[in-house]
Short mmCIF file of C-alpha atoms and ligand atoms in Angstrom, two decimals:
data_model
loop_
_atom_site.label_atom_id
_atom_site.label_comp_id
_atom_site.label_asym_id
_atom_site.label_seq_id
_atom_site.Cartn_x
_atom_site.Cartn_y
_atom_site.Cartn_z
CA MET A 9 285.86 -38.14 -42.61
CA GLN A 10 283.32 -36.51 -40.31
CA LEU A 11 284.94 -33.47 -38.70
CA SER A 12 283.87 -30.93 -36.12
CA VAL A 13 285.51 -27.54 -35.69
CA ILE A 14 284.96 -25.65 -32.43
CA GLY A 15 285.22 -21.89 -32.99
CA SER A 16 284.31 -19.79 -36.02
CA GLY A 17 286.99 -17.11 -35.98
CA TYR A 18 289.53 -16.53 -38.77
CA VAL A 19 291.03 -19.97 -38.34
CA GLY A 20 287.96 -22.08 -37.50
CA THR A 21 285.79 -20.73 -40.31
CA THR A 22 288.58 -20.99 -42.86
CA ILE A 23 289.59 -24.56 -42.05
CA ALA A 24 285.95 -25.72 -41.79
CA ALA A 25 285.22 -24.44 -45.30
CA CYS A 26 288.51 -25.77 -46.70
CA PHE A 27 288.07 -29.24 -45.18
CA ALA A 28 284.55 -29.35 -46.66
CA ASP A 29 286.09 -28.44 -50.00
CA LEU A 30 288.55 -31.32 -49.63
CA GLY A 31 285.59 -33.71 -49.33
CA HIS A 32 285.14 -34.06 -45.56
CA GLN A 33 281.78 -33.65 -43.85
CA VAL A 34 282.25 -30.70 -41.48
CA VAL A 35 280.24 -29.18 -38.66
CA ASN A 36 281.36 -25.85 -37.22
CA VAL A 37 280.37 -25.38 -33.55
CA ASP A 38 280.15 -21.88 -32.11
CA ILE A 39 278.27 -20.30 -29.19
CA ASP A 40 277.37 -17.22 -31.27
CA GLU A 41 273.96 -17.76 -32.89
CA ASP A 42 274.45 -14.97 -35.42
CA ILE A 43 277.69 -16.51 -36.68
CA VAL A 44 276.02 -19.93 -36.94
CA ALA A 45 273.05 -18.45 -38.85
CA THR A 46 275.38 -16.60 -41.22
CA ILE A 47 277.32 -19.76 -42.11
CA ASN A 48 274.10 -21.75 -42.52
CA ALA A 49 272.87 -19.05 -44.91
CA GLY A 50 275.94 -19.79 -47.06
CA GLU A 51 277.92 -16.71 -46.05
CA PRO A 52 281.21 -16.33 -44.17
CA PRO A 53 281.15 -14.44 -40.85
CA ILE A 54 284.58 -12.88 -41.57
CA HIS A 55 286.23 -10.90 -44.39
CA GLU A 56 288.65 -13.33 -46.07
CA GLU A 57 289.49 -13.68 -49.75
CA GLY A 58 288.10 -16.83 -51.38
CA LEU A 59 285.96 -17.72 -48.36
CA PRO A 60 282.58 -16.43 -49.67
CA GLU A 61 282.87 -18.78 -52.65
CA LEU A 62 283.77 -21.82 -50.51
CA VAL A 63 281.06 -21.21 -47.88
CA ALA A 64 278.45 -20.64 -50.61
CA GLU A 65 279.54 -23.85 -52.35
CA HIS A 66 279.33 -26.08 -49.29
CA ALA A 67 276.87 -24.47 -46.81
CA GLY A 68 273.37 -23.06 -47.11
CA GLU A 69 270.38 -24.19 -49.13
CA ASN A 70 272.21 -24.46 -52.44
CA GLY A 71 275.41 -25.90 -51.01
CA THR A 72 276.79 -29.44 -51.21
CA GLY A 73 275.70 -29.91 -47.58
CA ARG A 74 279.27 -30.70 -46.53
CA LEU A 75 279.47 -27.63 -44.26
CA GLU A 76 277.05 -26.86 -41.45
CA ALA A 77 277.19 -24.74 -38.32
CA THR A 78 275.50 -25.26 -34.97
CA THR A 79 275.52 -24.04 -31.37
CA ASP A 80 274.93 -27.62 -30.17
CA TYR A 81 278.06 -29.40 -28.90
CA ASP A 82 276.31 -32.77 -29.28
CA ALA A 83 276.89 -32.47 -33.04
CA ILE A 84 280.48 -33.45 -32.20
CA LEU A 85 279.31 -36.95 -31.24
CA ASP A 86 278.65 -37.88 -34.88
CA THR A 87 282.16 -36.87 -35.95
CA ASP A 88 285.53 -38.70 -35.89
CA ALA A 89 287.73 -35.76 -34.96
CA THR A 90 287.35 -32.29 -33.46
CA PHE A 91 289.56 -29.27 -34.12
CA LEU A 92 289.82 -26.82 -31.23
CA CYS A 93 290.05 -23.36 -32.83
CA LEU A 94 289.25 -21.12 -29.90
CA PRO A 95 291.01 -17.82 -29.20
CA THR A 96 294.17 -17.76 -27.06
CA PRO A 97 294.37 -14.08 -26.09
CA GLN A 98 296.90 -12.55 -23.71
CA HIS A 99 296.63 -11.35 -20.13
CA ASP A 100 297.48 -7.68 -19.48
CA ASP A 101 301.08 -8.63 -18.69
CA GLY A 102 301.49 -10.48 -22.02
CA ARG A 103 301.15 -14.05 -20.72
CA ILE A 104 298.92 -16.39 -22.73
CA ASP A 105 295.35 -16.65 -21.46
CA LEU A 106 294.23 -20.27 -21.85
CA SER A 107 290.89 -19.85 -20.07
CA ILE A 108 288.77 -19.93 -23.27
CA MET A 109 290.64 -23.02 -24.49
CA GLU A 110 290.23 -24.68 -21.13
CA ALA A 111 286.49 -23.94 -21.01
CA GLY A 112 286.12 -25.29 -24.57
CA ALA A 113 288.08 -28.42 -23.65
CA GLU A 114 285.83 -28.96 -20.62
CA GLN A 115 282.70 -28.60 -22.72
CA LEU A 116 284.15 -30.97 -25.29
CA GLY A 117 285.03 -33.42 -22.49
CA GLU A 118 281.48 -33.32 -21.11
CA THR A 119 280.16 -34.05 -24.60
CA LEU A 120 282.60 -36.92 -25.10
CA SER A 121 281.62 -38.48 -21.76
CA THR A 122 278.69 -40.13 -23.56
CA LYS A 123 280.73 -41.38 -26.53
CA ASP A 124 282.14 -44.91 -26.38
CA ASP A 125 283.82 -44.94 -29.81
CA TRP A 126 287.25 -43.44 -30.39
CA HIS A 127 287.49 -39.68 -30.88
CA THR A 128 290.49 -37.57 -31.86
CA VAL A 129 290.84 -34.03 -30.55
CA ILE A 130 293.19 -31.73 -32.50
CA VAL A 131 294.44 -28.48 -30.96
CA LYS A 132 294.72 -25.92 -33.75
CA SER A 133 294.99 -22.73 -31.69
CA THR A 134 298.43 -21.32 -30.94
CA VAL A 135 299.31 -22.45 -27.41
CA VAL A 136 302.62 -22.26 -25.52
CA PRO A 137 304.64 -25.51 -25.26
CA GLY A 138 303.14 -27.93 -22.79
CA SER A 139 299.58 -26.49 -22.96
CA THR A 140 298.10 -29.49 -24.78
CA GLU A 141 299.71 -31.97 -22.41
CA ASP A 142 299.36 -30.06 -19.15
CA VAL A 143 296.13 -28.06 -19.54
CA ILE A 144 293.91 -29.10 -22.45
CA THR A 145 294.15 -32.90 -22.20
CA PRO A 146 293.64 -32.90 -18.40
CA ALA A 147 290.59 -30.61 -18.85
CA ILE A 148 289.05 -33.09 -21.32
CA GLU A 149 289.91 -36.01 -19.03
CA ALA A 150 288.38 -34.36 -15.96
CA ALA A 151 285.15 -33.42 -17.75
CA SER A 152 284.73 -36.72 -19.65
CA GLY A 153 285.81 -39.07 -16.87
CA LYS A 154 287.99 -40.80 -19.52
CA GLN A 155 291.74 -41.19 -19.92
CA ALA A 156 293.58 -39.89 -23.00
CA GLY A 157 294.75 -42.86 -25.04
CA GLU A 158 291.75 -45.03 -24.06
CA THR A 159 288.71 -43.75 -25.98
CA PHE A 160 290.09 -40.43 -27.09
CA GLY A 161 293.45 -39.09 -28.21
CA VAL A 162 294.84 -35.58 -28.56
CA GLY A 163 297.02 -34.08 -31.28
CA MET A 164 298.36 -30.62 -32.08
CA ASN A 165 298.33 -29.18 -35.60
CA PRO A 166 299.55 -25.57 -35.72
CA GLU A 167 298.23 -23.24 -38.40
CA PHE A 168 300.32 -21.03 -40.64
CA LEU A 169 297.49 -19.07 -42.24
CA ARG A 170 297.91 -15.38 -42.95
CA GLU A 171 294.89 -13.14 -42.69
CA GLY A 172 293.87 -12.09 -46.17
CA THR A 173 295.38 -15.18 -47.84
CA ALA A 174 294.18 -17.82 -45.37
CA VAL A 175 292.28 -19.92 -47.93
CA HIS A 176 295.22 -19.97 -50.30
CA ASP A 177 297.66 -20.73 -47.45
CA PHE A 178 295.48 -23.63 -46.29
CA LEU A 179 295.00 -25.17 -49.72
CA ASP A 180 298.64 -24.74 -50.75
CA PRO A 181 300.67 -25.12 -47.55
CA ASP A 182 304.47 -25.01 -47.23
CA LYS A 183 304.21 -27.76 -44.61
CA VAL A 184 301.74 -29.71 -42.52
CA VAL A 185 302.82 -30.28 -38.90
CA LEU A 186 301.18 -33.19 -37.10
CA GLY A 187 302.02 -33.37 -33.42
CA ALA A 188 300.69 -36.29 -31.38
CA ASP A 189 301.65 -38.35 -28.38
CA ASP A 190 299.24 -41.09 -29.42
CA ASP A 191 299.35 -43.35 -32.53
CA ARG A 192 295.61 -43.44 -33.12
CA ALA A 193 295.33 -39.66 -32.93
CA LEU A 194 298.23 -39.40 -35.39
CA GLU A 195 296.55 -41.88 -37.74
CA ASP A 196 293.33 -39.82 -37.69
CA MET A 197 295.27 -36.63 -38.31
CA HIS A 198 296.80 -38.25 -41.37
CA GLY A 199 293.28 -39.22 -42.50
CA VAL A 200 292.18 -35.61 -42.16
CA PHE A 201 295.13 -34.22 -44.12
CA ASP A 202 295.63 -36.98 -46.72
CA PRO A 203 293.32 -35.35 -49.31
CA LEU A 204 295.34 -32.13 -49.02
CA VAL A 205 298.75 -33.78 -48.96
CA ASP A 206 297.86 -36.00 -51.96
CA ARG A 207 296.78 -32.93 -53.91
CA THR A 208 299.69 -30.66 -53.07
CA ASP A 209 302.64 -32.88 -52.14
CA ALA A 210 303.10 -30.68 -49.06
CA PRO A 211 305.80 -32.03 -46.74
CA VAL A 212 304.38 -33.58 -43.56
CA VAL A 213 306.29 -33.13 -40.30
CA GLU A 214 305.42 -35.74 -37.66
CA THR A 215 306.33 -34.89 -34.12
CA ASN A 216 305.04 -34.76 -30.52
CA THR A 217 302.52 -32.14 -29.30
CA ARG A 218 305.08 -30.05 -27.39
CA THR A 219 307.34 -29.70 -30.44
CA ALA A 220 304.38 -28.92 -32.70
CA GLU A 221 303.39 -26.11 -30.31
CA MET A 222 306.94 -24.74 -30.36
CA ILE A 223 307.20 -24.94 -34.16
CA LYS A 224 304.38 -22.40 -34.38
CA TYR A 225 306.09 -19.95 -32.01
CA ALA A 226 309.44 -20.47 -33.71
CA ASN A 227 307.82 -19.76 -37.09
CA ASN A 228 306.12 -16.54 -35.97
CA GLY A 229 309.05 -15.48 -33.77
CA PHE A 230 311.49 -15.92 -36.64
CA LEU A 231 309.33 -13.94 -39.07
CA ALA A 232 308.66 -11.16 -36.54
CA ALA A 233 312.40 -11.02 -35.80
CA LYS A 234 313.17 -10.89 -39.52
CA VAL A 235 310.97 -7.82 -39.91
CA SER A 236 312.41 -6.20 -36.77
CA LEU A 237 315.96 -6.91 -37.98
CA ILE A 238 315.31 -5.32 -41.37
CA ASN A 239 313.72 -2.38 -39.52
CA ASP A 240 316.83 -2.10 -37.34
CA ILE A 241 318.97 -2.16 -40.49
CA GLY A 242 316.53 0.24 -42.18
CA ASN A 243 316.91 2.76 -39.35
CA ILE A 244 320.68 2.61 -39.77
CA CYS A 245 320.30 3.07 -43.54
CA LYS A 246 318.16 6.18 -43.02
CA GLU A 247 320.84 7.71 -40.77
CA PHE A 248 323.42 7.16 -43.53
CA ASP A 249 321.06 8.38 -46.28
CA ILE A 250 320.91 4.91 -47.83
CA ASP A 251 317.79 3.30 -49.33
CA ALA A 252 316.98 0.27 -47.12
CA TYR A 253 314.91 -1.30 -49.92
CA GLU A 254 317.92 -1.38 -52.24
CA VAL A 255 319.89 -3.06 -49.46
CA ALA A 256 317.03 -5.52 -48.79
CA ASP A 257 316.74 -6.42 -52.48
CA ALA A 258 320.43 -7.29 -52.54
CA ILE A 259 320.57 -9.35 -49.35
CA GLY A 260 317.31 -11.12 -50.29
CA LEU A 261 319.17 -12.68 -53.23
CA ASP A 262 321.11 -14.77 -50.73
CA ASP A 263 319.13 -18.03 -50.39
CA ARG A 264 320.07 -18.17 -46.73
CA ILE A 265 318.23 -14.87 -46.17
CA GLY A 266 315.42 -15.05 -48.76
CA GLU A 267 313.53 -12.17 -50.32
CA GLN A 268 310.32 -12.26 -48.22
CA PHE A 269 309.64 -10.30 -45.04
CA LEU A 270 312.32 -7.73 -45.81
CA ARG A 271 309.95 -4.77 -46.21
CA SER A 272 311.14 -2.33 -43.59
CA GLY A 273 308.76 0.29 -42.25
CA LEU A 274 306.26 0.68 -39.44
CA GLY A 275 306.63 -2.92 -38.30
CA TRP A 276 304.26 -5.74 -37.52
CA GLY A 277 300.80 -5.79 -36.00
CA GLY A 278 297.77 -8.05 -36.17
CA SER A 279 296.49 -10.71 -33.85
CA CYS A 280 299.45 -13.07 -34.12
CA PHE A 281 303.02 -11.70 -34.03
CA PRO A 282 302.43 -9.29 -31.09
CA LYS A 283 300.53 -11.84 -29.01
CA ASP A 284 302.77 -14.78 -29.85
CA THR A 285 306.11 -13.04 -29.26
CA ASN A 286 304.83 -11.86 -25.87
CA ALA A 287 303.45 -15.28 -24.97
CA ILE A 288 306.65 -17.16 -25.77
CA ILE A 289 308.83 -14.54 -24.05
CA HIS A 290 306.74 -14.96 -20.88
CA ALA A 291 306.56 -18.75 -21.08
CA ALA A 292 310.33 -19.00 -21.69
CA THR A 293 311.10 -16.57 -18.86
CA GLU A 294 308.91 -18.54 -16.47
CA ALA A 295 310.68 -21.71 -17.61
CA GLY A 296 314.08 -20.15 -16.78
CA TYR A 297 315.32 -18.42 -19.96
CA GLU A 298 314.67 -14.77 -20.79
CA PRO A 299 315.09 -14.58 -24.59
CA PRO A 300 317.00 -11.36 -25.52
CA MET A 301 316.50 -11.70 -29.29
CA LEU A 302 312.74 -11.92 -29.01
CA GLN A 303 312.71 -9.08 -26.48
CA ALA A 304 314.65 -6.93 -28.94
CA THR A 305 312.21 -7.99 -31.68
CA VAL A 306 309.39 -6.40 -29.69
CA GLU A 307 311.52 -3.38 -28.73
CA VAL A 308 312.36 -2.51 -32.35
CA ASN A 309 308.71 -2.92 -33.31
CA ASP A 310 307.64 -0.49 -30.58
CA LEU A 311 310.29 1.98 -31.73
CA GLN A 312 309.15 2.27 -35.37
CA PRO A 313 305.97 4.35 -34.82
CA GLN A 314 308.01 6.72 -32.62
CA ARG A 315 310.67 7.16 -35.32
CA PHE A 316 307.89 7.66 -37.87
CA LEU A 317 306.39 10.49 -35.81
CA SER A 318 309.78 12.08 -35.19
CA LEU A 319 310.24 12.30 -38.98
CA LEU A 320 306.94 14.15 -39.13
CA ASP A 321 308.16 16.48 -36.33
CA ASP A 322 311.18 17.35 -38.51
CA HIS A 323 308.80 18.90 -41.05
CA VAL A 324 305.66 20.15 -39.29
CA ASP A 325 304.48 21.18 -35.85
CA VAL A 326 301.08 19.49 -36.05
CA ALA A 327 299.47 21.08 -32.98
CA ASP A 328 295.92 22.19 -33.93
CA LYS A 329 296.59 21.22 -37.54
CA ARG A 330 294.70 18.73 -39.69
CA VAL A 331 296.73 15.56 -40.29
CA ALA A 332 295.57 12.73 -42.57
CA VAL A 333 296.28 9.12 -41.56
CA LEU A 334 296.06 6.84 -44.58
CA GLY A 335 295.43 3.21 -43.65
CA LEU A 336 294.12 1.75 -40.40
CA ALA A 337 294.19 -2.01 -41.02
CA PHE A 338 297.29 -3.79 -39.64
CA LYS A 339 298.13 -4.79 -43.21
CA PRO A 340 296.41 -4.52 -46.62
CA GLY A 341 293.73 -7.05 -47.57
CA THR A 342 292.07 -7.16 -44.16
CA ASP A 343 289.73 -5.07 -42.01
CA ASP A 344 291.55 -6.24 -38.86
CA VAL A 345 292.95 -3.38 -36.76
CA ARG A 346 294.21 -5.46 -33.82
CA ASN A 347 297.65 -4.11 -32.83
CA SER A 348 297.68 -2.04 -36.00
CA ARG A 349 300.59 0.41 -36.09
CA ALA A 350 297.91 3.03 -36.77
CA ILE A 351 297.03 2.93 -33.06
CA PRO A 352 300.37 4.20 -31.64
CA VAL A 353 300.61 6.61 -34.58
CA ILE A 354 297.19 8.14 -33.83
CA ASP A 355 297.99 8.19 -30.09
CA GLY A 356 301.22 10.07 -30.88
CA LEU A 357 299.36 12.56 -33.07
CA HIS A 358 296.84 13.16 -30.28
CA ASP A 359 299.73 13.73 -27.85
CA ARG A 360 300.96 16.42 -30.25
CA GLY A 361 297.52 18.06 -30.33
CA ALA A 362 296.86 17.27 -34.01
CA ASP A 363 293.42 17.28 -35.56
CA VAL A 364 293.44 13.75 -37.03
CA VAL A 365 291.34 12.59 -39.97
CA ALA A 366 291.71 8.92 -40.86
CA TYR A 367 290.88 6.87 -43.92
CA ASP A 368 290.91 3.15 -44.66
CA PRO A 369 289.08 1.35 -47.49
CA VAL A 370 287.63 -1.38 -45.20
CA ALA A 371 288.78 -1.01 -41.58
CA THR A 372 287.01 2.20 -40.49
CA GLU A 373 284.21 0.42 -38.63
CA ASN A 374 286.66 -1.65 -36.59
CA MET A 375 288.83 1.35 -35.77
CA GLN A 376 285.76 3.31 -34.68
CA GLN A 377 285.51 0.92 -31.74
CA HIS A 378 289.04 1.90 -30.73
CA PHE A 379 288.84 5.65 -31.50
CA PRO A 380 285.12 6.52 -31.48
CA GLU A 381 285.77 10.29 -31.42
CA LEU A 382 288.14 10.35 -34.39
CA ALA A 383 287.14 11.96 -37.72
CA TYR A 384 286.92 9.35 -40.49
CA ALA A 385 286.98 10.25 -44.17
CA SER A 386 285.27 8.20 -46.86
CA SER A 387 288.19 8.51 -49.28
CA ALA A 388 291.91 9.30 -49.23
CA ALA A 389 291.13 12.47 -51.23
CA GLU A 390 288.70 13.66 -48.54
CA ALA A 391 291.25 12.97 -45.77
CA LEU A 392 294.00 14.83 -47.64
CA ASP A 393 291.90 17.91 -48.42
CA GLY A 394 293.28 20.79 -46.33
CA ALA A 395 295.71 18.59 -44.37
CA HIS A 396 299.09 19.89 -43.21
CA ALA A 397 300.64 16.43 -43.39
CA ALA A 398 299.73 12.88 -44.40
CA LEU A 399 300.99 9.75 -42.67
CA VAL A 400 300.83 6.52 -44.67
CA VAL A 401 300.36 3.59 -42.30
CA THR A 402 299.04 0.68 -44.41
CA ASP A 403 300.28 -0.28 -47.88
CA TRP A 404 296.91 -0.44 -49.63
CA ASP A 405 297.42 -0.51 -53.42
CA GLU A 406 295.11 2.49 -53.90
CA PHE A 407 297.64 4.73 -52.11
CA ALA A 408 300.14 4.03 -54.90
CA THR A 409 297.84 5.77 -57.37
CA LEU A 410 297.41 8.98 -55.31
CA ASP A 411 298.71 11.98 -57.20
CA GLU A 412 296.76 15.21 -57.69
CA GLU A 413 294.91 14.44 -54.41
CA PHE A 414 298.07 15.74 -52.68
CA ASP A 415 297.58 19.12 -54.36
CA THR A 416 294.54 19.83 -52.18
CA MET A 417 296.68 19.64 -49.03
CA GLU A 418 297.42 22.81 -47.12
CA ASN A 419 301.02 21.67 -46.84
CA PRO A 420 301.95 18.58 -48.89
CA VAL A 421 304.19 16.72 -46.43
CA ILE A 422 303.91 12.94 -46.84
CA VAL A 423 305.58 10.64 -44.33
CA ASP A 424 305.35 7.11 -45.71
CA GLY A 425 305.63 4.17 -43.32
CA ARG A 426 305.22 1.47 -46.00
CA ARG A 427 306.88 2.73 -49.17
CA ILE A 428 303.70 2.85 -51.17
CA VAL A 429 303.35 6.50 -52.26
CA GLU A 430 305.22 7.58 -55.38
CA PRO A 431 307.42 10.62 -54.56
CA ARG A 432 307.13 13.44 -57.08
CA GLU A 433 307.82 17.13 -57.61
CA GLY A 434 305.63 19.40 -55.53
CA ILE A 435 305.37 17.23 -52.43
CA THR A 436 307.74 16.85 -49.50
CA TYR A 437 308.21 13.09 -49.25
CA GLU A 438 309.85 11.34 -46.33
CA GLY A 439 310.23 7.54 -46.20
CA LEU A 440 310.66 5.79 -42.87
CA THR A 441 313.77 3.81 -43.83
CA TRP A 442 314.60 5.11 -47.29
C1 UGA B 505 301.12 -14.40 -39.39
C2 UGA B 505 301.99 -15.47 -40.07
O1 UGA B 505 302.53 -14.97 -41.30
C3 UGA B 505 301.15 -16.73 -40.36
O2 UGA B 505 301.99 -17.73 -40.91
C4 UGA B 505 300.53 -17.22 -39.05
O3 UGA B 505 299.69 -18.34 -39.26
C5 UGA B 505 299.69 -16.12 -38.44
O4 UGA B 505 300.54 -14.96 -38.21
C6 UGA B 505 299.10 -16.63 -37.14
O5 UGA B 505 299.86 -16.89 -36.21
O6 UGA B 505 297.89 -16.88 -37.09
P1 UGA B 505 299.38 -12.52 -40.23
O7 UGA B 505 299.43 -11.99 -38.83
O8 UGA B 505 298.07 -12.70 -40.90
O9 UGA B 505 300.11 -13.97 -40.30
O10 UGA B 505 300.22 -11.48 -41.07
P2 UGA B 505 301.57 -11.42 -41.93
O11 UGA B 505 301.22 -11.35 -43.36
O12 UGA B 505 302.54 -12.42 -41.49
O13 UGA B 505 302.07 -9.95 -41.50
C7 UGA B 505 302.35 -9.66 -40.13
C8 UGA B 505 302.80 -8.22 -39.99
O14 UGA B 505 304.13 -8.06 -40.45
C9 UGA B 505 301.95 -7.20 -40.72
O15 UGA B 505 301.70 -6.11 -39.85
C10 UGA B 505 302.83 -6.75 -41.88
O16 UGA B 505 302.58 -5.44 -42.28
C11 UGA B 505 304.23 -6.89 -41.27
N1 UGA B 505 305.28 -7.10 -42.27
C12 UGA B 505 305.33 -8.24 -42.98
C13 UGA B 505 306.24 -6.11 -42.46
O17 UGA B 505 306.21 -5.05 -41.80
N2 UGA B 505 307.22 -6.31 -43.39
C14 UGA B 505 307.29 -7.45 -44.10
O18 UGA B 505 308.24 -7.57 -44.92
C15 UGA B 505 306.33 -8.44 -43.91
#
C-alpha cells in the first residue's frame, strides 16, 4: 500500500522505516527540513537500535526507494492511508495538550479537501479516550469540508514501542490493536498490518476508536503501577533488611504476576509513563472518577528519588563535596532524558549544596539543555575521581564492570538506584531497595 506518516519523532520515524521494510511505499511528512534531509540522506534523525540499517536500506540514493521524507503535505494525496504520529505533550497541570494533533489534523483535512478518492486516517499518537471522535475527526471534517465515513474514515492504532527496542517491538509485536468506527477504515488498517500479522502471527484486536485509545492508557498505566507497586514493596523490604530482588524473583514465578517490570529502584521516567499517567488521571477526574491507584502510582514514583537521597544522607553530608552521578538517560539504551530520575536526584543534590559531576555514555548533550551549568565528565572513572559519594541512576551495562575506579574516590560511598554495581570489599554500598 501507499502510506504517509505525519511526524518524524520516535514513533513516526520508526513505523515509517518498518512499514517500508514490510513492503509498503512510505512517505514521511514533517515540517522540520533538517529531519527530512537526514532521512532522505538515508540516515535516521533519532538514536534507535536497528533504525540506521532500515533507513539506509529503504531511503537515500542507495535505498530501495520505499521510504522518502518531505515537508510537502500534498505528498499525502498519492497515498491510501495516513498515520498521525504527532506529539501529545501535557499542559503544566498534567492535562493532555492536543493542540499539535489538532493543527496536524486541520492541515491534513485541508490537503484531503482536494481528494475525491477514499482516504484512511489512522491516529497513532497516544490520546485520551474520545479524542479521535471528538477532536481529531471534527478537525479533519471542518478543514476538508467532508464528512467522516463519506470519502475518508478514521481509525486508531495505539503503539506499544519502547524506546531503545522500538524496531524490534514493531516487527515482533505482542498484539496489534485496530480501533475503527468505520468498516472501510478498518479494512485499510488490516491491509496495512497484514504483511506484519502474516509474518508474526501477532494477535489482532479489533475494536472501536475509544476502546483502542483506552487500551494504550491501560497498558502504560498497568506497567507504571507494576513498577510503583514493586517499589512500594521494595521500600518495605529495605526497612526489614530484606532483598527486594529476591522477593521479586519469587513472585515473578507466578504466571499471574510475571517476571517483567519487577525491577525496583528509582522508578520510571521517559516521555510516556509520566505523561500518560497524568493525562488519564486528569481525563478520568474530569469525567467524574478520580483514580486512587493511578494517583498512588505517581506518588510512589515521586517518592523514590527522595528515599534515594535520604540513603545518601545516612552516609555523607555532601555540602561542598564532589558527588558523582552515574547515568542521566531515563533508562539504558537511549539518550532521552525526559523525566529522567536523574533530574530530581540532581535537584536534590543541589539543594544539599553538593558539587555535582555527572556522566552518561550518550545522554550528556541532552542533559546539558536541562542543567547547562553542571560539570559533565567524559567517563565514569573521571566522574568518580575525588568524589565523596557516587549515585547510580541509570542501569547502563558499563557500570556493572566498574571496580578499581572506585578506589580513586575520596570516600567510596556508592548509593545504587538500579542494582547494577557489584558490591565488594573496600566500598560502602547501599542499594535503594536491597
Ligand atoms: C513505554 C512502554 O513500555 C511501551 O510499551 C509504550 O509504547 C511506550 O512507553 C509509549 O507509550 O510510547 P518506554 O517509555 O520506552 O516504553 O520505556 P520502558 O522500557 O517501558 O521503561 C519505562 C520506565 O520504567 C523506565 O524509566 C525504566 O527504567 C522503568 N522501569 C521499567 C523500572 O524502573 N523497573 C522495571 O522493572 C521496568
